[in-house]
Tab-separated table of C-alpha atoms in Angstrom:
chain	number	residue	atom	x	y	z
A	221	UNK	CA	34.329	-73.648	45.386
A	222	UNK	CA	37.479	-71.788	46.378
A	223	UNK	CA	37.927	-70.487	50.015
A	224	UNK	CA	40.514	-67.975	51.211
A	225	UNK	CA	43.772	-69.385	51.998
A	226	UNK	CA	44.712	-66.908	54.571
A	227	UNK	CA	42.386	-68.658	57.151
A	228	UNK	CA	43.212	-72.222	56.062
A	229	UNK	CA	45.605	-72.802	59.055
A	230	UNK	CA	43.294	-71.614	61.703
A	231	UNK	CA	42.612	-74.257	64.355
A	232	UNK	CA	38.977	-74.725	65.469
A	233	UNK	CA	38.117	-72.097	67.958
A	234	UNK	CA	38.699	-72.971	71.637
A	235	UNK	CA	35.260	-74.048	72.581
A	236	UNK	CA	34.376	-76.254	69.522
A	237	UNK	CA	37.724	-77.970	70.227
A	238	UNK	CA	36.767	-78.479	73.837
A	239	UNK	CA	33.519	-79.962	72.954
A	240	UNK	CA	35.307	-82.352	70.647
A	241	UNK	CA	37.598	-83.353	73.372
A	242	UNK	CA	35.152	-83.782	76.299
A	243	UNK	CA	31.594	-84.427	74.963
A	244	UNK	CA	32.267	-87.954	73.868
A	245	UNK	CA	32.694	-88.773	77.593
A	246	UNK	CA	30.270	-88.601	80.407
A	247	UNK	CA	31.134	-86.298	83.306
A	248	UNK	CA	32.466	-87.925	86.482
A	249	UNK	CA	30.281	-85.874	88.713
A	250	UNK	CA	27.840	-82.976	88.672
A	251	UNK	CA	29.201	-80.664	85.904
A	252	UNK	CA	30.781	-77.439	87.002
A	253	UNK	CA	31.624	-75.090	84.157
A	254	UNK	CA	34.903	-73.188	84.687
A	255	UNK	CA	35.716	-72.636	80.986
A	256	UNK	CA	34.228	-69.639	79.327
A	257	UNK	CA	34.740	-66.111	80.772
A	258	UNK	CA	30.996	-65.458	81.046
A	259	UNK	CA	30.309	-63.404	84.149
A	260	UNK	CA	27.557	-64.781	86.418
A	261	UNK	CA	27.263	-62.063	88.981
A	262	UNK	CA	23.974	-60.184	89.084
A	263	UNK	CA	23.705	-57.440	86.334
A	264	UNK	CA	22.841	-53.957	87.589
A	265	UNK	CA	19.238	-53.376	88.823
A	266	UNK	CA	18.788	-50.495	86.430
A	267	UNK	CA	19.047	-52.481	83.233
A	268	UNK	CA	15.536	-53.736	83.119
A	269	UNK	CA	13.749	-50.384	83.666
A	270	UNK	CA	15.978	-48.419	81.321
A	271	UNK	CA	15.268	-50.982	78.511
A	272	UNK	CA	11.649	-50.876	79.224
A	273	UNK	CA	11.528	-47.099	79.230
A	274	UNK	CA	13.308	-47.013	75.816
A	275	UNK	CA	11.706	-49.836	73.861
A	276	UNK	CA	10.551	-47.332	71.287
A	277	UNK	CA	14.276	-46.881	70.314
A	278	UNK	CA	14.380	-50.278	68.610
A	279	UNK	CA	12.160	-48.695	65.985
A	280	UNK	CA	14.748	-46.257	64.816
A	281	UNK	CA	18.238	-46.503	63.404
A	282	UNK	CA	20.739	-45.669	66.192
A	283	UNK	CA	23.589	-43.200	65.764
A	284	UNK	CA	26.531	-45.181	64.433
A	285	UNK	CA	29.211	-43.396	66.575
A	286	UNK	CA	27.292	-43.473	69.828
A	287	UNK	CA	24.811	-41.039	71.351
A	288	UNK	CA	26.161	-37.808	72.676
A	289	UNK	CA	25.058	-38.861	76.087
A	290	UNK	CA	26.855	-42.239	75.807
A	291	UNK	CA	30.022	-40.561	74.543
A	292	UNK	CA	29.938	-38.098	77.404
A	293	UNK	CA	29.355	-40.874	79.958
A	294	UNK	CA	32.383	-42.691	78.604
A	295	UNK	CA	34.622	-39.662	78.579
A	296	UNK	CA	33.490	-38.985	82.192
A	297	UNK	CA	34.518	-42.484	83.199
A	298	UNK	CA	37.843	-42.297	81.478
A	299	UNK	CA	38.561	-39.028	83.365
A	300	UNK	CA	37.638	-40.472	86.763
A	301	UNK	CA	39.385	-43.851	86.205
A	302	UNK	CA	42.423	-42.879	84.334
A	303	UNK	CA	42.898	-39.115	84.718
A	304	UNK	CA	42.845	-38.576	80.956
A	305	UNK	CA	40.777	-35.819	79.188
A	306	UNK	CA	39.269	-37.025	75.960
A	307	UNK	CA	36.726	-35.416	73.733
A	308	UNK	CA	33.773	-37.288	72.233
A	309	UNK	CA	35.444	-37.365	68.835
A	310	UNK	CA	38.082	-39.602	70.488
A	311	UNK	CA	35.563	-42.319	71.316
A	312	UNK	CA	33.733	-44.888	69.085
A	313	UNK	CA	30.899	-46.964	70.554
A	314	UNK	CA	31.311	-50.733	69.908
A	315	UNK	CA	29.408	-54.000	70.134
A	316	UNK	CA	31.830	-55.197	72.845
A	317	UNK	CA	35.679	-55.261	72.609
A	318	UNK	CA	36.059	-58.199	70.104
A	319	UNK	CA	34.501	-56.292	67.244
A	320	UNK	CA	36.667	-53.283	67.876
A	321	UNK	CA	39.826	-55.214	68.306
A	322	UNK	CA	39.190	-56.834	64.894
A	323	UNK	CA	37.860	-53.756	63.036
A	324	UNK	CA	40.459	-51.313	64.303
A	325	UNK	CA	43.181	-53.434	62.731
A	326	UNK	CA	41.305	-53.243	59.297
A	327	UNK	CA	40.913	-49.549	59.602
A	328	UNK	CA	44.478	-48.781	60.816
A	329	UNK	CA	46.932	-51.348	59.498
A	330	UNK	CA	48.750	-50.140	56.390
A	331	UNK	CA	49.184	-52.451	53.381
A	332	UNK	CA	52.990	-52.177	53.697
A	333	UNK	CA	55.404	-51.214	56.596
A	334	UNK	CA	58.949	-50.238	55.653
A	335	UNK	CA	58.226	-51.426	52.088
A	336	UNK	CA	57.387	-54.883	53.256
A	337	UNK	CA	54.556	-57.005	54.551
A	338	UNK	CA	53.468	-55.557	57.994
A	339	UNK	CA	53.663	-57.261	61.161
A	340	UNK	CA	51.097	-57.384	63.930
A	341	UNK	CA	52.515	-58.462	67.426
A	342	UNK	CA	50.511	-60.373	69.943
A	343	UNK	CA	51.231	-62.126	73.217
A	344	UNK	CA	51.190	-65.961	73.154
A	345	UNK	CA	48.844	-67.159	74.662
A	346	UNK	CA	46.273	-64.495	73.660
A	347	UNK	CA	42.627	-63.666	72.809
A	348	UNK	CA	42.232	-65.270	69.422
A	349	UNK	CA	40.665	-62.326	67.628
A	350	UNK	CA	44.138	-60.636	67.464
A	351	UNK	CA	45.505	-63.480	65.111
A	352	UNK	CA	42.332	-63.350	62.886
A	353	UNK	CA	42.559	-59.622	62.512
A	354	UNK	CA	46.197	-59.883	61.436
A	355	UNK	CA	45.387	-62.560	58.865
A	356	UNK	CA	42.370	-60.486	57.572
A	357	UNK	CA	44.509	-57.404	56.729
A	358	UNK	CA	47.328	-59.578	55.130
A	359	UNK	CA	49.782	-58.866	57.972
A	360	UNK	CA	52.175	-61.381	59.430
A	361	UNK	CA	51.194	-62.314	62.988
A	362	UNK	CA	54.130	-62.607	65.306
A	363	UNK	CA	53.355	-64.632	68.378
A	364	UNK	CA	55.629	-63.514	71.361
A	365	UNK	CA	55.796	-65.757	74.339
A	366	UNK	CA	54.286	-64.450	77.476
A	367	UNK	CA	55.398	-66.956	80.115
A	368	UNK	CA	56.570	-67.034	83.726
A	369	UNK	CA	59.961	-66.007	82.557
A	370	UNK	CA	58.663	-62.744	81.186
A	371	UNK	CA	56.141	-62.011	83.927
A	372	UNK	CA	53.327	-63.511	81.674
A	373	UNK	CA	53.674	-60.321	79.459
A	374	UNK	CA	55.371	-60.250	76.109
A	375	UNK	CA	58.759	-58.850	75.694
A	376	UNK	CA	58.359	-57.110	72.479
A	377	UNK	CA	61.628	-55.134	72.847
A	378	UNK	CA	63.544	-58.386	72.614
A	379	UNK	CA	62.464	-58.906	69.069
A	380	UNK	CA	64.780	-58.281	66.093
A	381	UNK	CA	64.955	-54.821	64.610
A	382	UNK	CA	63.820	-55.921	61.273
A	383	UNK	CA	60.528	-57.334	62.824
A	384	UNK	CA	59.989	-54.219	64.846
A	385	UNK	CA	60.585	-51.909	61.854
A	386	UNK	CA	57.738	-53.891	60.075
A	387	UNK	CA	55.350	-53.776	62.953
A	388	UNK	CA	52.201	-51.804	62.433
A	389	UNK	CA	50.223	-52.924	65.542
A	390	UNK	CA	51.055	-54.353	68.840
A	391	UNK	CA	48.308	-56.063	70.903
A	392	UNK	CA	48.562	-56.048	74.693
A	393	UNK	CA	45.985	-57.333	77.212
A	394	UNK	CA	46.197	-56.156	80.850
A	395	UNK	CA	44.998	-57.770	83.057
A	396	UNK	CA	45.966	-60.492	80.755
A	397	UNK	CA	43.733	-63.236	79.447
A	398	UNK	CA	44.517	-65.999	80.438
A	399	UNK	CA	47.275	-65.385	82.998
A	400	UNK	CA	45.960	-62.413	84.975
A	401	UNK	CA	49.246	-60.548	84.753
A	402	UNK	CA	48.971	-56.775	85.104
A	403	UNK	CA	51.260	-54.464	83.171
A	404	UNK	CA	52.978	-51.852	85.252
A	405	UNK	CA	53.200	-48.191	84.354
A	406	UNK	CA	56.980	-48.760	83.357
A	407	UNK	CA	56.093	-51.680	81.210
A	408	UNK	CA	53.519	-49.596	79.283
A	409	UNK	CA	55.721	-46.586	79.132
A	410	UNK	CA	58.562	-48.773	77.544
A	411	UNK	CA	56.066	-50.177	75.078
A	412	UNK	CA	54.933	-46.721	74.020
A	413	UNK	CA	58.489	-45.638	73.635
A	414	UNK	CA	59.136	-48.705	71.559
A	415	UNK	CA	56.130	-47.886	69.494
A	416	UNK	CA	57.550	-44.379	68.889
A	417	UNK	CA	60.929	-45.655	67.974
A	418	UNK	CA	59.633	-48.167	65.515
A	419	UNK	CA	56.472	-46.271	64.355
A	420	UNK	CA	53.522	-48.623	65.317
A	421	UNK	CA	50.370	-48.421	67.254
A	422	UNK	CA	49.514	-50.119	70.636
A	423	UNK	CA	46.129	-51.690	70.816
A	424	UNK	CA	45.435	-52.191	74.663
A	425	UNK	CA	42.685	-54.681	75.340
A	426	UNK	CA	41.640	-53.570	78.845
A	427	UNK	CA	38.308	-55.377	79.190
A	428	UNK	CA	39.219	-56.869	82.595
A	429	UNK	CA	40.498	-53.577	84.103
A	430	UNK	CA	37.903	-53.378	86.751
A	431	UNK	CA	38.402	-56.871	88.176
A	432	UNK	CA	41.541	-56.584	90.410
A	433	UNK	CA	42.819	-57.858	93.620
A	434	UNK	CA	44.426	-54.966	95.420
A	435	UNK	CA	45.191	-52.059	93.179
A	436	UNK	CA	43.483	-50.777	90.045
A	437	UNK	CA	45.530	-51.641	86.974
A	438	UNK	CA	47.279	-48.832	85.330
A	439	UNK	CA	45.766	-47.985	81.984
A	440	UNK	CA	47.487	-47.148	78.668
A	441	UNK	CA	45.723	-43.731	78.498
A	442	UNK	CA	47.117	-42.763	81.878
A	443	UNK	CA	50.747	-43.600	80.740
A	444	UNK	CA	50.245	-41.839	77.435
A	445	UNK	CA	49.282	-38.795	79.254
A	446	UNK	CA	52.023	-38.875	81.831
A	447	UNK	CA	54.750	-39.574	79.219
A	448	UNK	CA	53.317	-37.166	76.590
A	449	UNK	CA	53.225	-39.903	74.042
A	450	UNK	CA	51.696	-39.269	70.580
A	451	UNK	CA	47.966	-39.970	71.199
A	452	UNK	CA	47.774	-41.694	67.772
A	453	UNK	CA	49.973	-44.477	69.209
A	454	UNK	CA	47.609	-45.586	71.918
A	455	UNK	CA	44.214	-47.137	71.437
A	456	UNK	CA	42.305	-48.690	74.274
A	457	UNK	CA	39.358	-51.069	74.183
A	458	UNK	CA	36.790	-51.543	77.050
A	459	UNK	CA	33.518	-53.301	77.536
A	460	UNK	CA	30.656	-53.636	79.916
A	461	UNK	CA	30.846	-57.397	79.641
A	462	UNK	CA	33.177	-58.011	82.583
A	463	UNK	CA	32.935	-54.608	84.262
A	464	UNK	CA	29.055	-54.741	84.649
A	465	UNK	CA	28.111	-58.323	84.183
A	466	UNK	CA	26.515	-57.661	80.810
A	467	UNK	CA	28.199	-59.911	78.293
A	468	UNK	CA	25.006	-60.194	76.257
A	469	UNK	CA	24.544	-56.435	76.058
A	470	UNK	CA	27.417	-56.285	73.521
A	471	UNK	CA	28.543	-52.798	74.554
A	472	UNK	CA	31.917	-51.316	74.680
A	473	UNK	CA	34.110	-48.651	73.183
A	474	UNK	CA	37.486	-47.832	71.686
A	475	UNK	CA	39.302	-44.625	72.525
A	476	UNK	CA	42.402	-43.120	70.988
A	477	UNK	CA	43.780	-40.190	68.961
A	478	UNK	CA	41.324	-38.157	66.891
A	479	UNK	CA	42.810	-39.272	63.578
A	480	UNK	CA	42.707	-43.025	64.442
A	481	UNK	CA	39.216	-42.811	65.796
A	482	UNK	CA	38.051	-40.858	62.714
A	483	UNK	CA	39.502	-43.826	60.581
A	484	UNK	CA	37.676	-46.438	62.760
A	485	UNK	CA	34.479	-44.375	62.530
A	486	UNK	CA	34.681	-43.975	58.732
A	487	UNK	CA	35.070	-47.893	58.158
A	488	UNK	CA	32.383	-48.591	60.646
A	489	UNK	CA	29.907	-46.175	58.857
A	490	UNK	CA	30.170	-48.532	55.988
A	491	UNK	CA	30.556	-51.896	57.629
A	492	UNK	CA	29.635	-51.754	61.211
A	493	UNK	CA	26.429	-52.425	63.048
A	494	UNK	CA	25.651	-49.681	65.534
A	495	UNK	CA	24.312	-50.382	69.056
A	496	UNK	CA	20.543	-50.283	69.278
A	497	UNK	CA	19.364	-47.097	71.031
A	498	UNK	CA	17.919	-48.831	74.115
A	499	UNK	CA	21.373	-50.627	74.565
A	500	UNK	CA	23.060	-47.337	74.376
A	501	UNK	CA	20.733	-45.908	77.103
A	502	UNK	CA	21.588	-48.663	79.332
A	503	UNK	CA	25.292	-48.254	78.595
A	504	UNK	CA	25.137	-44.536	79.439
A	505	UNK	CA	23.904	-45.560	82.904
A	506	UNK	CA	26.319	-48.331	83.386
A	507	UNK	CA	29.439	-46.240	82.606
A	508	UNK	CA	28.194	-43.423	85.054
A	509	UNK	CA	27.727	-45.902	88.023
A	510	UNK	CA	30.424	-47.410	90.071
A	511	UNK	CA	28.361	-48.999	92.937
A	512	UNK	CA	27.588	-52.174	90.874
A	513	UNK	CA	31.154	-52.605	89.793
A	514	UNK	CA	32.418	-52.241	93.410
A	515	UNK	CA	29.947	-54.912	94.553
A	516	UNK	CA	31.006	-57.325	91.813
A	517	UNK	CA	34.673	-56.837	92.352
A	518	UNK	CA	34.206	-57.646	96.115
A	519	UNK	CA	32.695	-60.970	94.950
A	520	UNK	CA	35.775	-61.753	92.732
A	521	UNK	CA	38.065	-60.798	95.513
A	522	UNK	CA	36.462	-63.437	97.805
A	523	UNK	CA	37.011	-66.060	95.103
A	524	UNK	CA	40.611	-64.955	94.748
A	525	UNK	CA	41.104	-65.480	98.461
A	526	UNK	CA	39.398	-68.977	98.258
A	527	UNK	CA	41.720	-69.900	95.397
A	528	UNK	CA	44.766	-68.843	97.408
A	529	UNK	CA	43.732	-70.976	100.276
A	530	UNK	CA	42.910	-74.045	98.233
A	531	UNK	CA	46.215	-73.828	96.254
A	532	UNK	CA	48.390	-72.770	99.202
A	533	UNK	CA	51.769	-74.210	98.841
A	534	UNK	CA	51.211	-75.676	95.404
A	535	UNK	CA	54.280	-75.245	93.265
A	536	UNK	CA	53.718	-73.159	90.212
A	537	UNK	CA	50.473	-71.366	91.449
A	538	UNK	CA	50.558	-67.687	90.973
A	539	UNK	CA	47.705	-65.621	92.160
A	540	UNK	CA	46.317	-63.441	89.334
A	541	UNK	CA	46.734	-59.741	89.682
A	542	UNK	CA	43.472	-59.134	87.870
A	543	UNK	CA	40.887	-60.663	85.644
A	544	UNK	CA	39.018	-63.757	86.782
A	545	UNK	CA	41.000	-66.630	85.450
A	546	UNK	CA	43.524	-68.978	87.055
A	547	UNK	CA	46.437	-70.169	84.783
A	548	UNK	CA	47.418	-73.489	86.425
A	549	UNK	CA	50.418	-75.568	85.397
A	550	UNK	CA	49.864	-79.212	84.465
A	551	UNK	CA	51.879	-81.647	82.509
A	552	UNK	CA	49.522	-81.575	79.531
A	553	UNK	CA	46.550	-79.302	79.296
A	554	UNK	CA	44.472	-81.527	77.086
A	555	UNK	CA	45.126	-84.752	79.260
A	556	UNK	CA	44.406	-82.706	82.420
A	557	UNK	CA	41.149	-81.261	81.127
A	558	UNK	CA	39.849	-84.709	79.965
A	559	UNK	CA	40.845	-86.412	83.273
A	560	UNK	CA	39.222	-83.677	85.257
A	561	UNK	CA	35.995	-83.981	83.394
A	562	UNK	CA	35.845	-87.656	83.413
A	563	UNK	CA	36.636	-88.106	87.105
A	564	UNK	CA	34.887	-85.029	88.605
A	565	UNK	CA	32.687	-83.256	85.962
A	566	UNK	CA	34.701	-79.996	86.366
A	567	UNK	CA	35.163	-78.458	82.983
A	568	UNK	CA	38.211	-76.355	82.195
A	569	UNK	CA	40.014	-75.176	79.076
A	570	UNK	CA	43.403	-76.567	77.860
A	571	UNK	CA	45.900	-73.791	77.539
A	572	UNK	CA	47.083	-74.802	74.165
A	573	UNK	CA	43.631	-73.769	72.881
A	574	UNK	CA	44.636	-70.185	73.580
A	575	UNK	CA	48.122	-70.324	72.086
A	576	UNK	CA	50.041	-71.001	68.895
A	577	UNK	CA	53.032	-73.152	68.143
A	578	UNK	CA	55.912	-70.743	67.737
A	579	UNK	CA	59.569	-71.645	67.516
A	580	UNK	CA	58.666	-75.414	67.914
A	581	UNK	CA	56.805	-74.776	71.172
A	582	UNK	CA	53.211	-74.044	72.464
A	583	UNK	CA	53.526	-71.975	75.633
A	584	UNK	CA	50.018	-72.856	76.622
A	585	UNK	CA	50.332	-76.633	76.453
A	586	UNK	CA	51.387	-77.121	80.076
A	587	UNK	CA	48.492	-75.076	81.554
A	588	UNK	CA	44.791	-75.068	82.002
A	589	UNK	CA	42.592	-71.963	82.218
A	590	UNK	CA	39.949	-72.014	84.985
A	591	UNK	CA	37.219	-69.257	85.141
A	592	UNK	CA	36.156	-68.020	88.479
A	593	UNK	CA	32.863	-66.800	87.304
A	594	UNK	CA	30.404	-69.082	89.242
A	595	UNK	CA	29.028	-68.168	92.673
A	596	UNK	CA	31.653	-68.454	95.436
A	597	UNK	CA	30.482	-71.800	96.905
A	598	UNK	CA	30.240	-73.463	93.431
A	599	UNK	CA	33.740	-72.069	92.521
A	600	UNK	CA	35.225	-73.367	95.847
A	601	UNK	CA	33.747	-76.765	95.199
A	602	UNK	CA	35.101	-76.970	91.672
A	603	UNK	CA	38.642	-75.770	92.603
A	604	UNK	CA	38.688	-78.283	95.503
A	605	UNK	CA	37.843	-81.150	93.154
A	606	UNK	CA	40.382	-79.869	90.578
A	607	UNK	CA	43.147	-79.684	93.278
A	608	UNK	CA	42.362	-83.252	94.517
A	609	UNK	CA	42.151	-84.644	91.025
A	610	UNK	CA	45.145	-83.093	89.501
A	611	UNK	CA	47.518	-82.211	92.179
A	612	UNK	CA	46.620	-84.540	95.053
A	613	UNK	CA	44.747	-83.667	98.145
A	614	UNK	CA	46.221	-81.198	100.621
A	615	UNK	CA	48.654	-79.388	98.287
């Protein structure tokens, strides 16, 4: 039986690769999971009662684009958070951000750009759905290093003109997964100007936007408004997974220009799976409430502070500006993850599993990603064991 060649060079996904690396070895202590970005803070109290009150909604087909109430709740949140005024026809409800980041590329990437195979740009390391989306639409994925030298954000403007002229979509994640770097307003404005110059769209993955240390990250919609950018250039993707500690709800949205969202809605009406009505009702309440978000953020900020203390003075440690990952330098990420598991039971993700070889180098090889999702005491214990095992006590 023949299979598609376009996916033949995909590595195993990060977590199956991690299981192959670690699970043949017993843990060296009580296991502490610091791998997957699955929030473990309490979910909002209103979730259960709203679901219970709307159980009958599972007996009907839900509206594909989102209920009017959900779309109104989302536009209200966007106005409060980003100062941008959008109408409901500029929003599409999603099953979390991953589905949207994938399907929007299918809906919006042309078959050719400048008479050639289109390019989709992405930071390297990156959230792996970006690459699969590019391969699915027959585009060339171009992996752009996002390292300490570039502030852990991709320098798309440094690419050759022929690459930029073929670019159809550029992905950006801020706060970045895995490094926690936050794109400034100037960075985003320059990216939108580059998109205008070379005629491409920017897909902003902002699912970590509400987890920050000191200042709320600037959003692409804010910058698009202040720079009067073409609204069709900017699409943003948000989710309740991290913001509201509801990863299993699978609820998010994409927002952008009317024409772009119309194309996404059209494709999704044929091939998408709309959110069940009870989930949409919970989502309405979640986007309308900030108290639970503030409480969760305060817990993350405590863990940021603990990490700063534990790694104080460690060469190469950079506190993240947002998100809930540490991106820690090591000699070799796989070797470090295996050593840490076998000697302490602390489980982390090798950075190379989030990157691709490009130009003969993998920019994630010398890093591990550490998720700060467990309760504070467990996180502190895991980070202390990690420090003592990999860097020596008292760094």
